[in-house]
């Protein structure tokens, strides 16, 4: 299977135009191999392309457009905000930022928030924070952060250094030092990694992990594993940092992924779903992790009035429309539908995995079709999907999706699989 771009397969031959764009030669850098389709309009869970064809969107900007496309409340709030004030520096008080931070701390285990623009940037902040925590609280000069294999934390240098997948690192060395890796959900592997540090064990400042591995293949964390990490962090007085960039803001059927695991982190990061499609990221901490002083960290655009209005509107709509509960209920229906496909194609499909509206359909190792081929073929059925890892199809529709649309995802996916098998 071809190289992955954040879960987006490079185009296989199924569509017959590997790497080429449907339009003119591009002035863009070659970072993405794109599908030969361009969307010009969206409404709810549906996107319309240049030819007027409608697609059912189970990608949602990769778990980003929580309220779907062209949401009325978002449109209204952002239009008003555009006419009021769009950007001011963090040199000045920003009411919209205060308000969104208030909502976040009132609805989570965090006590303080720093705003930035993306998931990678939020994770950069978390890594800096963990190092500083080790320095000022424990006098550690050579900090170590323990991370999971097969993880994904973004594309900046610190984020790829913390990402336990060589394919994201190769060619960009030297990476940052001070990251050691263990197998996700595997206590033995964790203890081996930890014990191999020997006298450097006391240099560990944090454990940094996704509650559910998204890009790595929709692998939910196991409660006993995370509870063990929580206990260890308490004992050692180090930070438990969760990357909730993909799982946060209601996607899993709970507001935060950590609620699925019966633990609370010291630090967690958000981005994807927070702005409903607009660029905003956040680094959240409890009192223990609230150590940044003026000058330690900053972001020019981070938390500007426009981005925070987007975040605040998403937050209010999640509350008003009970979207976390909707993610839970629709997620159950989605999982049931995917199971029905496994029953129809037992030689190809292995299992479903996930929480709420982040679900994975796992292919068998012996399968004659790849997730990449299915994603390509689904495009012809006017269904947007992405893969995760090398053997999983990821389904992350808007949180506003209804039961009829869930059934429609299943029926289009079934038609796609029938064509290929
Ligand atoms: C997408 C993602 C990131 C990176 O977010 P960007 O906004 O693309 O920088 C980091 N962590 C996780 C878990 C993600 O899913």
Short mmCIF file of C-alpha atoms and ligand atoms in Angstrom, two decimals:
data_model
loop_
_atom_site.label_atom_id
_atom_site.label_comp_id
_atom_site.label_asym_id
_atom_site.label_seq_id
_atom_site.Cartn_x
_atom_site.Cartn_y
_atom_site.Cartn_z
CA UNK A 1 0.00 0.00 0.00
CA UNK A 2 1.23 3.50 -0.78
CA UNK A 3 2.59 6.03 1.68
CA UNK A 4 0.10 7.61 4.05
CA UNK A 5 -0.48 11.32 4.44
CA UNK A 6 -2.08 11.80 7.86
CA UNK A 7 -4.30 8.85 7.19
CA UNK A 8 -5.02 9.94 3.66
CA UNK A 9 -3.81 7.30 1.27
CA UNK A 10 -1.88 8.42 -1.71
CA UNK A 11 -3.98 7.62 -4.68
CA UNK A 12 -3.68 4.08 -5.84
CA UNK A 13 -4.22 3.14 -9.44
CA UNK A 14 -7.93 2.63 -8.75
CA UNK A 15 -8.65 6.14 -9.94
CA UNK A 16 -6.08 6.08 -12.70
CA UNK A 17 -4.37 9.41 -12.14
CA UNK A 18 -1.73 8.86 -9.50
CA UNK A 19 -0.71 12.13 -7.93
CA UNK A 20 -2.18 14.33 -10.62
CA UNK A 21 -4.69 17.02 -9.90
CA UNK A 22 -7.88 17.45 -11.94
CA UNK A 23 -7.08 21.08 -12.50
CA UNK A 24 -4.04 23.01 -13.78
CA UNK A 25 -0.42 22.33 -12.79
CA UNK A 26 0.05 23.35 -9.24
CA UNK A 27 2.13 26.05 -7.62
CA UNK A 28 1.82 24.18 -4.34
CA UNK A 29 4.51 22.09 -2.71
CA UNK A 30 4.09 18.40 -3.21
CA UNK A 31 3.04 17.58 0.35
CA UNK A 32 -0.33 16.06 -0.48
CA UNK A 33 -1.50 13.55 -3.04
CA UNK A 34 -5.04 14.64 -3.43
CA UNK A 35 -8.26 13.08 -4.56
CA UNK A 36 -9.36 14.44 -7.94
CA UNK A 37 -12.32 16.27 -6.51
CA UNK A 38 -12.85 19.79 -5.30
CA UNK A 39 -15.74 20.75 -3.05
CA UNK A 40 -17.40 24.09 -3.48
CA UNK A 41 -20.25 23.90 -1.00
CA UNK A 42 -21.25 22.05 2.13
CA UNK A 43 -24.34 21.67 4.27
CA UNK A 44 -24.52 19.48 7.35
CA UNK A 45 -22.92 16.11 6.55
CA UNK A 46 -23.00 16.71 2.79
CA UNK A 47 -20.49 18.25 0.38
CA UNK A 48 -21.10 19.30 -3.21
CA UNK A 49 -18.37 19.24 -5.86
CA UNK A 50 -17.82 21.47 -8.88
CA UNK A 51 -20.08 19.28 -11.02
CA UNK A 52 -22.92 19.51 -8.53
CA UNK A 53 -22.47 15.93 -7.26
CA UNK A 54 -23.28 15.42 -3.57
CA UNK A 55 -21.08 13.38 -1.25
CA UNK A 56 -21.77 12.05 2.24
CA UNK A 57 -18.92 13.25 4.44
CA UNK A 58 -17.65 10.67 6.95
CA UNK A 59 -14.29 12.48 7.12
CA UNK A 60 -15.43 15.90 8.39
CA UNK A 61 -12.10 17.55 7.63
CA UNK A 62 -10.50 14.68 9.58
CA UNK A 63 -12.61 14.87 12.73
CA UNK A 64 -12.63 18.63 12.54
CA UNK A 65 -16.01 19.91 11.31
CA UNK A 66 -17.86 18.92 14.49
CA UNK A 67 -20.97 20.92 13.57
CA UNK A 68 -20.89 19.79 9.95
CA UNK A 69 -20.66 22.25 7.09
CA UNK A 70 -22.20 25.74 6.98
CA UNK A 71 -23.64 25.44 10.47
CA UNK A 72 -26.14 28.28 11.07
CA UNK A 73 -24.94 29.13 14.58
CA UNK A 74 -21.29 29.16 13.50
CA UNK A 75 -22.11 31.25 10.45
CA UNK A 76 -23.99 33.79 12.53
CA UNK A 77 -21.43 34.02 15.34
CA UNK A 78 -18.45 34.30 12.99
CA UNK A 79 -20.15 36.84 10.71
CA UNK A 80 -20.90 39.01 13.71
CA UNK A 81 -17.36 38.58 14.99
CA UNK A 82 -15.90 39.55 11.60
CA UNK A 83 -17.73 42.86 11.81
CA UNK A 84 -16.68 43.44 15.40
CA UNK A 85 -13.02 42.58 15.82
CA UNK A 86 -10.95 39.87 14.15
CA UNK A 87 -7.46 39.92 15.57
CA UNK A 88 -5.55 41.64 18.33
CA UNK A 89 -2.26 40.65 19.87
CA UNK A 90 -1.98 38.65 23.06
CA UNK A 91 -0.40 41.80 24.44
CA UNK A 92 -4.00 42.80 25.26
CA UNK A 93 -6.87 41.18 27.13
CA UNK A 94 -9.08 39.14 24.82
CA UNK A 95 -12.58 38.58 26.13
CA UNK A 96 -13.44 35.79 23.69
CA UNK A 97 -10.34 33.88 24.84
CA UNK A 98 -11.33 34.27 28.50
CA UNK A 99 -14.83 33.03 27.74
CA UNK A 100 -13.70 29.93 25.85
CA UNK A 101 -11.11 29.14 28.54
CA UNK A 102 -13.89 29.44 31.15
CA UNK A 103 -16.05 26.94 29.29
CA UNK A 104 -13.12 24.53 28.92
CA UNK A 105 -12.13 24.61 32.60
CA UNK A 106 -15.74 24.42 33.78
CA UNK A 107 -16.26 21.31 31.67
CA UNK A 108 -12.98 19.44 32.23
CA UNK A 109 -10.37 18.56 34.84
CA UNK A 110 -8.21 21.49 33.71
CA UNK A 111 -7.75 24.76 35.57
CA UNK A 112 -5.88 26.79 32.92
CA UNK A 113 -5.67 27.06 29.14
CA UNK A 114 -3.16 28.30 26.54
CA UNK A 115 -4.46 28.85 23.00
CA UNK A 116 -2.57 28.16 19.79
CA UNK A 117 -3.48 27.24 16.21
CA UNK A 118 -3.10 23.51 15.65
CA UNK A 119 -2.61 20.11 17.21
CA UNK A 120 1.12 19.96 16.58
CA UNK A 121 1.54 23.38 18.13
CA UNK A 122 -0.49 22.38 21.19
CA UNK A 123 1.71 19.29 21.57
CA UNK A 124 4.86 21.41 21.18
CA UNK A 125 3.59 23.48 24.07
CA UNK A 126 2.94 20.34 26.12
CA UNK A 127 6.48 19.07 25.50
CA UNK A 128 8.01 22.41 26.45
CA UNK A 129 5.83 22.52 29.53
CA UNK A 130 6.87 19.00 30.59
CA UNK A 131 10.57 19.89 30.22
CA UNK A 132 10.18 23.06 32.21
CA UNK A 133 8.19 21.19 34.87
CA UNK A 134 11.07 18.72 35.23
CA UNK A 135 13.58 21.54 35.44
CA UNK A 136 11.86 23.72 38.04
CA UNK A 137 10.11 21.09 40.13
CA UNK A 138 12.69 18.29 40.07
CA UNK A 139 15.96 19.85 38.91
CA UNK A 140 16.10 17.54 35.88
CA UNK A 141 18.58 18.73 33.22
CA UNK A 142 18.11 15.90 30.68
CA UNK A 143 14.38 15.26 30.63
CA UNK A 144 12.85 12.09 29.25
CA UNK A 145 9.26 11.80 28.01
CA UNK A 146 7.77 8.34 27.59
CA UNK A 147 5.60 7.94 24.47
CA UNK A 148 3.67 5.19 22.75
CA UNK A 149 4.69 3.35 19.61
CA UNK A 150 2.36 3.80 16.66
CA UNK A 151 1.27 7.17 18.03
CA UNK A 152 0.67 10.37 16.10
CA UNK A 153 1.28 13.83 17.55
CA UNK A 154 1.72 16.08 14.50
CA UNK A 155 4.41 17.23 12.07
CA UNK A 156 6.65 19.72 13.84
CA UNK A 157 10.08 18.51 14.93
CA UNK A 158 9.13 18.01 18.57
CA UNK A 159 5.86 16.35 17.55
CA UNK A 160 7.52 13.89 15.15
CA UNK A 161 10.17 13.19 17.80
CA UNK A 162 7.33 12.15 20.15
CA UNK A 163 5.55 10.22 17.39
CA UNK A 164 6.33 6.50 17.56
CA UNK A 165 6.25 5.87 13.79
CA UNK A 166 9.52 5.99 11.83
CA UNK A 167 7.72 6.89 8.58
CA UNK A 168 7.00 10.36 9.94
CA UNK A 169 10.61 10.83 11.14
CA UNK A 170 12.76 9.48 8.32
CA UNK A 171 14.69 12.16 6.46
CA UNK A 172 14.18 14.76 9.17
CA UNK A 173 16.86 13.67 11.62
CA UNK A 174 18.40 14.68 13.90
CA UNK A 175 15.26 14.45 16.00
CA UNK A 176 14.93 15.88 19.48
CA UNK A 177 16.47 13.69 22.17
CA UNK A 178 14.66 12.54 25.29
CA UNK A 179 11.81 10.41 23.94
CA UNK A 180 11.53 6.70 24.76
CA UNK A 181 8.81 4.43 23.42
CA UNK A 182 6.59 1.63 24.69
CA UNK A 183 3.80 -0.42 23.10
CA UNK A 184 0.34 1.10 23.53
CA UNK A 185 -1.86 -0.68 26.11
CA UNK A 186 1.01 -3.06 26.97
CA UNK A 187 2.10 -3.04 30.62
CA UNK A 188 5.06 -5.36 30.04
CA UNK A 189 6.40 -3.22 27.26
CA UNK A 190 5.91 -0.10 29.35
CA UNK A 191 7.78 -1.59 32.30
CA UNK A 192 10.60 -2.80 30.04
CA UNK A 193 10.99 0.64 28.48
CA UNK A 194 10.93 2.23 31.91
CA UNK A 195 13.33 -0.26 33.54
CA UNK A 196 15.79 -0.02 30.66
CA UNK A 197 16.33 3.60 31.67
CA UNK A 198 18.09 2.30 34.83
CA UNK A 199 19.54 5.28 36.74
CA UNK A 200 17.94 7.64 34.21
CA UNK A 201 14.48 6.68 35.47
CA UNK A 202 14.50 9.79 37.60
CA UNK A 203 14.88 11.92 34.48
CA UNK A 204 11.38 11.02 33.32
CA UNK A 205 9.25 14.15 33.43
CA UNK A 206 6.08 12.97 31.68
CA UNK A 207 4.16 10.24 29.94
CA UNK A 208 2.62 11.53 26.71
CA UNK A 209 -0.08 9.45 25.03
CA UNK A 210 -3.35 9.49 23.07
CA UNK A 211 -6.40 8.10 24.94
CA UNK A 212 -7.33 6.40 21.67
CA UNK A 213 -4.73 6.10 18.92
CA UNK A 214 -6.35 7.77 15.92
CA UNK A 215 -3.91 7.89 13.03
CA UNK A 216 -2.27 4.71 14.36
CA UNK A 217 -5.41 2.66 13.64
CA UNK A 218 -8.35 3.68 15.92
CA UNK A 219 -7.12 1.80 18.97
CA UNK A 220 -8.98 2.70 22.15
CA UNK A 221 -6.92 2.86 25.32
CA UNK A 222 -7.56 0.26 28.00
CA UNK A 223 -8.67 1.58 31.38
CA UNK A 224 -6.37 -0.64 33.46
CA UNK A 225 -3.32 0.47 31.44
CA UNK A 226 -4.11 4.17 31.73
CA UNK A 227 -4.96 3.81 35.41
CA UNK A 228 -1.54 2.26 35.94
CA UNK A 229 0.12 5.19 34.15
CA UNK A 230 -1.91 7.62 36.25
CA UNK A 231 -0.76 5.94 39.48
CA UNK A 232 2.87 5.90 38.39
CA UNK A 233 2.76 9.60 37.47
CA UNK A 234 1.33 10.38 40.92
CA UNK A 235 4.00 8.31 42.66
CA UNK A 236 6.84 9.89 40.70
CA UNK A 237 5.30 13.35 40.75
CA UNK A 238 5.52 13.59 36.95
CA UNK A 239 2.96 14.71 34.37
CA UNK A 240 0.44 12.56 32.57
CA UNK A 241 -0.15 14.30 29.25
CA UNK A 242 -2.96 13.21 26.93
CA UNK A 243 -3.13 14.14 23.26
CA UNK A 244 -6.87 14.71 22.81
CA UNK A 245 -6.41 16.52 19.50
CA UNK A 246 -8.63 14.00 17.71
CA UNK A 247 -10.67 12.59 20.63
CA UNK A 248 -11.61 15.82 22.43
CA UNK A 249 -14.80 17.93 22.22
CA UNK A 250 -17.41 15.19 22.30
CA UNK A 251 -16.19 12.97 19.50
CA UNK A 252 -15.96 9.79 21.60
CA UNK A 253 -19.45 10.09 23.09
CA UNK A 254 -17.96 11.75 26.15
CA UNK A 255 -16.63 15.29 26.11
CA UNK A 256 -13.06 14.06 26.66
CA UNK A 257 -11.43 10.75 25.77
CA UNK A 258 -9.98 10.45 29.27
CA UNK A 259 -13.52 10.03 30.63
CA UNK A 260 -13.62 6.69 28.80
CA UNK A 261 -10.64 5.56 30.87
CA UNK A 262 -11.62 6.61 34.38
CA UNK A 263 -8.62 8.89 34.82
CA UNK A 264 -7.77 12.58 34.66
CA UNK A 265 -4.60 13.86 32.98
CA UNK A 266 -2.43 16.71 34.29
CA UNK A 267 -2.14 18.17 30.82
CA UNK A 268 -4.14 17.62 27.65
CA UNK A 269 -4.15 19.09 24.17
CA UNK A 270 -6.98 19.91 21.77
CA UNK A 271 -7.33 21.11 18.21
CA UNK A 272 -9.25 19.27 15.49
CA UNK A 273 -12.88 19.45 16.69
CA UNK A 274 -12.46 22.57 18.80
CA UNK A 275 -12.98 25.19 16.09
CA UNK A 276 -15.55 23.34 13.98
CA UNK A 277 -13.22 23.70 10.96
CA UNK A 278 -11.37 26.84 12.02
CA UNK A 279 -7.75 26.91 13.15
CA UNK A 280 -7.48 26.74 16.90
CA UNK A 281 -5.56 24.53 19.29
CA UNK A 282 -5.35 24.47 23.06
CA UNK A 283 -3.02 23.28 25.79
CA UNK A 284 -4.82 22.66 29.07
CA UNK A 285 -3.36 21.98 32.49
CA UNK A 286 -4.43 21.34 36.05
CA UNK A 287 -2.87 23.35 38.91
CA UNK A 288 0.14 21.02 39.04
CA UNK A 289 1.00 21.74 35.40
CA UNK A 290 0.18 25.45 35.43
CA UNK A 291 3.80 26.59 35.54
CA UNK A 292 4.34 28.83 32.52
CA UNK A 293 5.42 32.39 33.35
CA UNK A 294 5.29 35.47 31.09
CA UNK A 295 7.83 34.99 28.31
CA UNK A 296 7.95 31.17 28.51
CA UNK A 297 5.65 30.51 25.59
CA UNK A 298 3.54 32.44 23.11
CA UNK A 299 1.72 32.37 19.79
CA UNK A 300 1.02 35.40 17.61
CA UNK A 301 -2.31 34.20 16.27
CA UNK A 302 -3.11 31.85 19.16
CA UNK A 303 -6.56 32.43 20.58
CA UNK A 304 -7.49 35.48 18.56
CA UNK A 305 -11.09 36.74 18.86
CA UNK A 306 -12.21 35.08 15.62
CA UNK A 307 -10.78 31.63 16.41
CA UNK A 308 -12.09 31.74 19.98
CA UNK A 309 -15.55 32.71 18.76
CA UNK A 310 -15.47 29.61 16.56
CA UNK A 311 -14.41 27.48 19.55
CA UNK A 312 -16.96 29.03 21.86
CA UNK A 313 -19.76 28.52 19.35
CA UNK A 314 -18.83 24.87 18.92
CA UNK A 315 -18.79 24.50 22.71
CA UNK A 316 -22.19 26.14 23.15
CA UNK A 317 -23.74 24.10 20.34
CA UNK A 318 -22.37 20.87 21.84
CA UNK A 319 -24.18 21.84 25.06
CA UNK A 320 -27.36 23.15 23.47
CA UNK A 321 -27.84 20.30 21.02
CA UNK A 322 -26.53 17.56 23.28
CA UNK A 323 -24.00 16.53 20.63
CA UNK A 324 -21.89 14.41 22.97
CA UNK A 325 -24.94 12.24 23.60
CA UNK A 326 -25.63 12.21 19.85
CA UNK A 327 -22.07 11.03 19.22
CA UNK A 328 -22.63 8.21 21.68
CA UNK A 329 -25.99 7.08 20.21
CA UNK A 330 -25.04 7.46 16.55
CA UNK A 331 -21.73 5.79 17.34
CA UNK A 332 -23.56 2.72 18.64
CA UNK A 333 -25.62 2.56 15.43
CA UNK A 334 -22.49 3.03 13.34
CA UNK A 335 -20.69 0.23 15.17
CA UNK A 336 -23.71 -2.05 14.71
CA UNK A 337 -23.80 -1.23 10.99
CA UNK A 338 -20.08 -1.93 10.61
CA UNK A 339 -20.56 -5.24 12.44
CA UNK A 340 -23.25 -6.15 9.90
CA UNK A 341 -20.68 -5.58 7.14
CA UNK A 342 -18.21 -7.85 8.93
CA UNK A 343 -20.94 -10.51 9.01
CA UNK A 344 -21.39 -10.15 5.24
CA UNK A 345 -17.64 -10.12 4.43
CA UNK A 346 -16.05 -12.25 7.19
CA UNK A 347 -13.05 -13.21 5.03
CA UNK A 348 -12.02 -9.59 4.52
CA UNK A 349 -13.09 -7.76 7.65
CA UNK A 350 -11.81 -8.43 11.13
CA UNK A 351 -13.54 -6.17 13.67
CA UNK A 352 -14.76 -2.70 14.52
CA UNK A 353 -12.98 -0.55 17.08
CA UNK A 354 -13.67 2.85 18.54
CA UNK A 355 -15.69 5.10 20.81
CA UNK A 356 -18.69 7.16 19.74
CA UNK A 357 -18.13 8.82 16.37
CA UNK A 358 -14.52 7.75 15.97
CA UNK A 359 -14.84 4.24 14.62
CA UNK A 360 -12.47 1.99 12.75
CA UNK A 361 -13.27 -0.93 10.46
CA UNK A 362 -10.30 -3.28 10.69
CA UNK A 363 -9.30 -5.41 7.69
CA UNK A 364 -7.92 -8.91 8.02
CA UNK A 365 -4.24 -9.45 7.37
CA UNK A 366 -5.19 -11.91 4.60
CA UNK A 367 -7.71 -9.51 3.06
CA UNK A 368 -7.52 -9.22 -0.73
CA UNK A 369 -8.48 -5.54 -0.61
CA UNK A 370 -6.81 -2.66 1.19
CA UNK A 371 -8.45 0.23 3.06
CA UNK A 372 -6.87 2.52 0.47
CA UNK A 373 -8.70 0.77 -2.35
CA UNK A 374 -11.97 0.97 -0.43
CA UNK A 375 -11.50 4.69 0.25
CA UNK A 376 -10.92 5.27 -3.48
CA UNK A 377 -13.87 3.14 -4.55
CA UNK A 378 -16.14 4.78 -1.95
CA UNK A 379 -15.54 8.10 -3.69
CA UNK A 380 -17.39 6.68 -6.69
CA UNK A 381 -20.28 5.80 -4.34
CA UNK A 382 -20.17 9.43 -3.19
CA UNK A 383 -18.99 8.53 0.28
CA UNK A 384 -15.96 10.22 1.83
CA UNK A 385 -13.78 8.01 4.03
CA UNK A 386 -10.17 7.92 5.21
CA UNK A 387 -7.92 5.16 6.40
CA UNK A 388 -5.96 5.02 9.64
CA UNK A 389 -2.79 2.99 9.82
CA UNK A 390 -2.35 0.38 7.11
CA UNK A 391 -5.35 -1.86 7.75
CA UNK A 392 -8.17 0.32 9.07
CA UNK A 393 -10.89 2.52 7.59
CA UNK A 394 -11.61 5.45 9.84
CA UNK A 395 -15.11 6.91 10.14
CA UNK A 396 -15.28 10.32 11.82
CA UNK A 397 -18.43 12.13 10.60
CA UNK A 398 -19.69 15.45 12.00
CA UNK A 399 -21.12 15.16 15.53
CA UNK A 400 -24.50 16.38 14.20
CA UNK A 401 -25.01 13.30 12.00
CA UNK A 402 -28.47 11.67 12.21
CA UNK A 403 -29.59 8.05 12.13
CA UNK A 404 -30.61 8.14 8.47
CA UNK A 405 -27.16 9.40 7.48
CA UNK A 406 -25.46 6.70 9.58
CA UNK A 407 -27.51 4.10 7.68
CA UNK A 408 -26.52 5.80 4.45
CA UNK A 409 -22.80 5.49 5.34
CA UNK A 410 -23.29 1.78 5.92
CA UNK A 411 -25.27 1.21 2.72
CA UNK A 412 -22.75 3.12 0.57
CA UNK A 413 -19.86 1.30 2.22
CA UNK A 414 -21.62 -2.00 1.63
CA UNK A 415 -22.09 -1.16 -2.07
CA UNK A 416 -18.39 -0.21 -2.27
CA UNK A 417 -17.26 -3.48 -0.70
CA UNK A 418 -19.61 -5.50 -2.95
CA UNK A 419 -17.99 -3.91 -6.01
CA UNK A 420 -14.49 -4.74 -4.85
CA UNK A 421 -14.95 -8.23 -3.45
C1 LIG B 1 -4.22 15.47 13.78
C2 LIG B 1 -3.52 15.17 15.04
C3 LIG B 1 -2.43 15.95 15.48
C4 LIG B 1 -1.86 17.07 14.62
O1 LIG B 1 -2.74 18.13 14.52
P1 LIG B 1 -2.41 19.31 13.45
O2 LIG B 1 -3.51 20.30 13.72
O3 LIG B 1 -2.45 18.70 12.10
O4 LIG B 1 -1.08 19.83 13.79
C5 LIG B 1 -1.84 15.65 16.68
N1 LIG B 1 -2.30 14.64 17.45
C6 LIG B 1 -3.34 13.88 17.07
C7 LIG B 1 -3.81 12.79 17.97
C8 LIG B 1 -3.98 14.11 15.86
O5 LIG B 1 -4.99 13.33 15.47
#
